Amino acid sequence: MIDCADLNEKLYLYLDSAIGKELKEEIESHLASCEDCRGRFEFLHRLRNSMRGRASSISAPQHLKEEILFEIKRRRMAKARKFAAFGGLGAVALLLLSLALPGLFKPHMKTSLGDFGVLYDSYIQGALKADFLSQDVDKAEAWFREKQFAVTLPRASLAGYDLTGVSLREVAKRHSAVSLYEDQKSKEKLAYIAFKDKKLNINFPRMEAVSGKYLFVTRHDLHSFVFWRDGALVNILISDDPEENLLEYARICVKLIDVGKPSK
Amino acid sequence: MASRADFERQALKHIDQLYYAALRIAGDLGDAEDLVQETYLKAYKAWPNMVEIRDCKAWLFKIMINAWNNERLRRSKEIYLSEGENSELALAESGHASRNSNPEAQTEIRLLAEAAERALREMPEELRVLIHFADIEGFSYKEISDILSIPMGTVMSRLFRARNLLEKSMASFYPNPGPGSHD
């Protein structure tokens, strides 16, 4: 059994619920029998509640909330305008790569959204209306036109392509590299892609997670994102880069489509 | 995860807690507001890449602490709460003092909390922040360790020290036989 001296050391742990069941029961047993310690515990409990009560009376000024919301909205609109003006084949090709693939926009995949998220948000709203979460490219195209994204949509995706065997040197000329990766445990062949173009200021990505058929790659600062499944590239997204970088990035992705060959 | 609409819903709801902590850390109303705004804009920038916001509040606090450390580095000096600076904290608090409709409870809470506030002002910042995170925000040792980027053992030892200091300085409120009786 613990005594008052022991409790002095452990009472805070008890208050923080940072002890095991056994010790908790011992402390409660001691508190039940020791008026002094119980008084101290109750005081500390009251003290904490008083501090929390004081904290709950504090509100951030309304103008601060409004300023933050305004700034966020401003940034979002700036990006939306950038994309509306952008409107190039490359970017939308890039988007459509993902768009046209089955199951890609399941909720767990939203993590990959960066600057494209602005477009994506609109896309999702439209998608819900136009119901082209299916692979109906015509509907997708119609929706983009309706939204005045003046684009020509490529009617292809990388889903049926396997970049295995693509010459690294050849791809490197296009400022990017595709490498194969073999999972040491499963011996399954996966792949990763690295963007080396200094203009893009993209470092070699680090591997985020490898699990069976999936390989996620992100840049160290999480601004770019590559997603492979079953050895095929199924999604590339990037965020927070200047417009010229996005354009260049989109070109690279289009070139990757060009060099990718159907596996069969 | 997290769409941009989620950001407003999930992240902005913690603004009051962040603001209070910012007041305690920065001490100055203007600095606190700047710090909160910077925290949210940084968080917003990182938001689309968050794979999973398991604990959004702790994540925001971590951003805020980093932002403040950067700011402090920029100013190249340690900033501790001065009497004048804390009067701004008191000012921020006083505007909301009438919310509790129970006068008796309000008085007790106010007296205890004010005494605690005075005691916290006397503490070094590294201890004061721990009390704030553990006792006011209710973060676990592990969460505090993550937020402040210090080992969990350090969190626990500093927190123990901070609470002992706080408890002793609250002696006049303490029921018989007083906080020193178990020392």
XYZ file of C-alpha atoms in Angstrom, chain A residues 123-248:
126
model
C -14.465 18.634 -59.660
C -15.934 16.738 -56.801
C -18.882 19.087 -56.600
C -19.447 18.609 -60.280
C -18.778 14.951 -60.018
C -21.526 14.515 -57.577
C -23.900 16.275 -59.935
C -22.635 14.789 -63.151
C -21.956 11.402 -61.690
C -18.723 10.880 -63.459
C -16.921 9.298 -60.629
C -17.421 6.466 -63.044
C -14.966 6.420 -65.892
C -17.248 8.251 -68.261
C -14.809 10.607 -69.909
C -17.532 12.249 -71.984
C -19.356 13.320 -68.887
C -16.132 14.542 -67.384
C -15.334 16.546 -70.463
C -18.809 18.031 -70.541
C -18.467 19.012 -66.950
C -15.146 20.707 -67.511
C -16.606 22.629 -70.422
C -19.553 23.643 -68.352
C -17.167 24.967 -65.738
C -15.337 26.821 -68.467
C -12.083 25.037 -68.015
C -11.118 25.442 -71.640
C -9.422 22.173 -72.124
C -9.109 19.220 -74.365
C -9.205 16.087 -72.397
C -6.935 13.227 -73.277
C -8.836 10.041 -73.597
C -6.222 7.918 -72.041
C -5.012 7.058 -68.680
C -2.010 5.331 -67.323
C -4.038 2.567 -65.851
C -3.337 0.228 -68.707
C 0.273 1.187 -68.989
C 3.213 -0.379 -67.416
C 6.297 1.736 -67.351
C 8.493 -1.215 -66.562
C 11.345 -1.244 -68.970
C 11.142 2.401 -69.824
C 14.666 3.561 -70.314
C 15.787 5.475 -67.325
C 18.101 7.494 -69.462
C 15.366 8.256 -71.908
C 13.036 9.403 -69.222
C 15.782 11.324 -67.528
C 16.008 13.512 -70.590
C 12.540 14.520 -69.756
C 13.718 15.676 -66.388
C 12.306 12.820 -64.511
C 13.171 9.269 -63.743
C 11.193 6.136 -63.263
C 12.804 3.356 -61.319
C 11.721 -0.065 -60.383
C 11.641 -1.193 -56.870
C 11.362 -4.697 -55.620
C 9.742 -5.237 -52.301
C 12.232 -7.281 -50.331
C 9.592 -9.276 -48.563
C 6.979 -9.855 -51.194
C 9.415 -9.688 -54.114
C 6.719 -7.710 -55.792
C 7.895 -5.195 -58.306
C 6.919 -1.681 -57.564
C 8.145 1.559 -58.936
C 8.936 5.056 -57.958
C 9.353 8.238 -59.827
C 11.763 11.024 -59.159
C 11.690 14.510 -60.523
C 15.101 15.990 -60.880
C 14.446 19.160 -62.729
C 16.039 21.958 -60.805
C 13.505 24.323 -62.140
C 10.904 22.330 -60.374
C 12.951 22.399 -57.245
C 11.846 18.922 -56.461
C 14.158 16.708 -54.560
C 14.317 12.997 -54.804
C 11.269 11.742 -53.113
C 11.367 9.561 -50.144
C 9.238 6.547 -49.818
C 6.292 7.052 -47.563
C 4.828 3.634 -47.405
C 5.048 0.360 -49.144
C 2.398 -2.196 -48.623
C 1.894 -5.019 -51.031
C 0.631 -3.612 -54.238
C 0.884 -0.005 -53.276
C 3.715 2.402 -53.258
C 3.372 5.959 -52.164
C 6.089 8.424 -52.801
C 6.162 11.976 -51.660
C 8.659 14.722 -51.712
C 10.241 15.482 -48.398
C 8.050 18.492 -47.875
C 4.995 16.646 -49.077
C 4.360 18.903 -51.983
C 4.376 16.308 -54.649
C 2.771 12.989 -54.589
C 3.019 9.867 -56.676
C 0.895 6.833 -56.299
C 1.569 3.513 -57.899
C -0.577 0.472 -57.833
C 0.253 -2.927 -59.193
C 3.341 -1.568 -60.814
C 1.426 1.034 -62.771
C 1.329 4.731 -62.222
C -2.127 5.743 -61.229
C -1.806 9.196 -59.820
C 0.539 12.124 -59.690
C -0.290 15.290 -57.931
C 1.582 18.300 -56.758
C 0.888 21.332 -54.696
C 1.997 24.780 -53.771
C 4.354 25.383 -56.616
C 4.347 28.481 -58.755
C 2.294 28.311 -61.895
C 5.294 27.934 -64.176
C 6.386 24.939 -62.169
C 2.974 23.403 -62.459
C 3.037 23.900 -66.196
C 6.401 22.251 -66.425
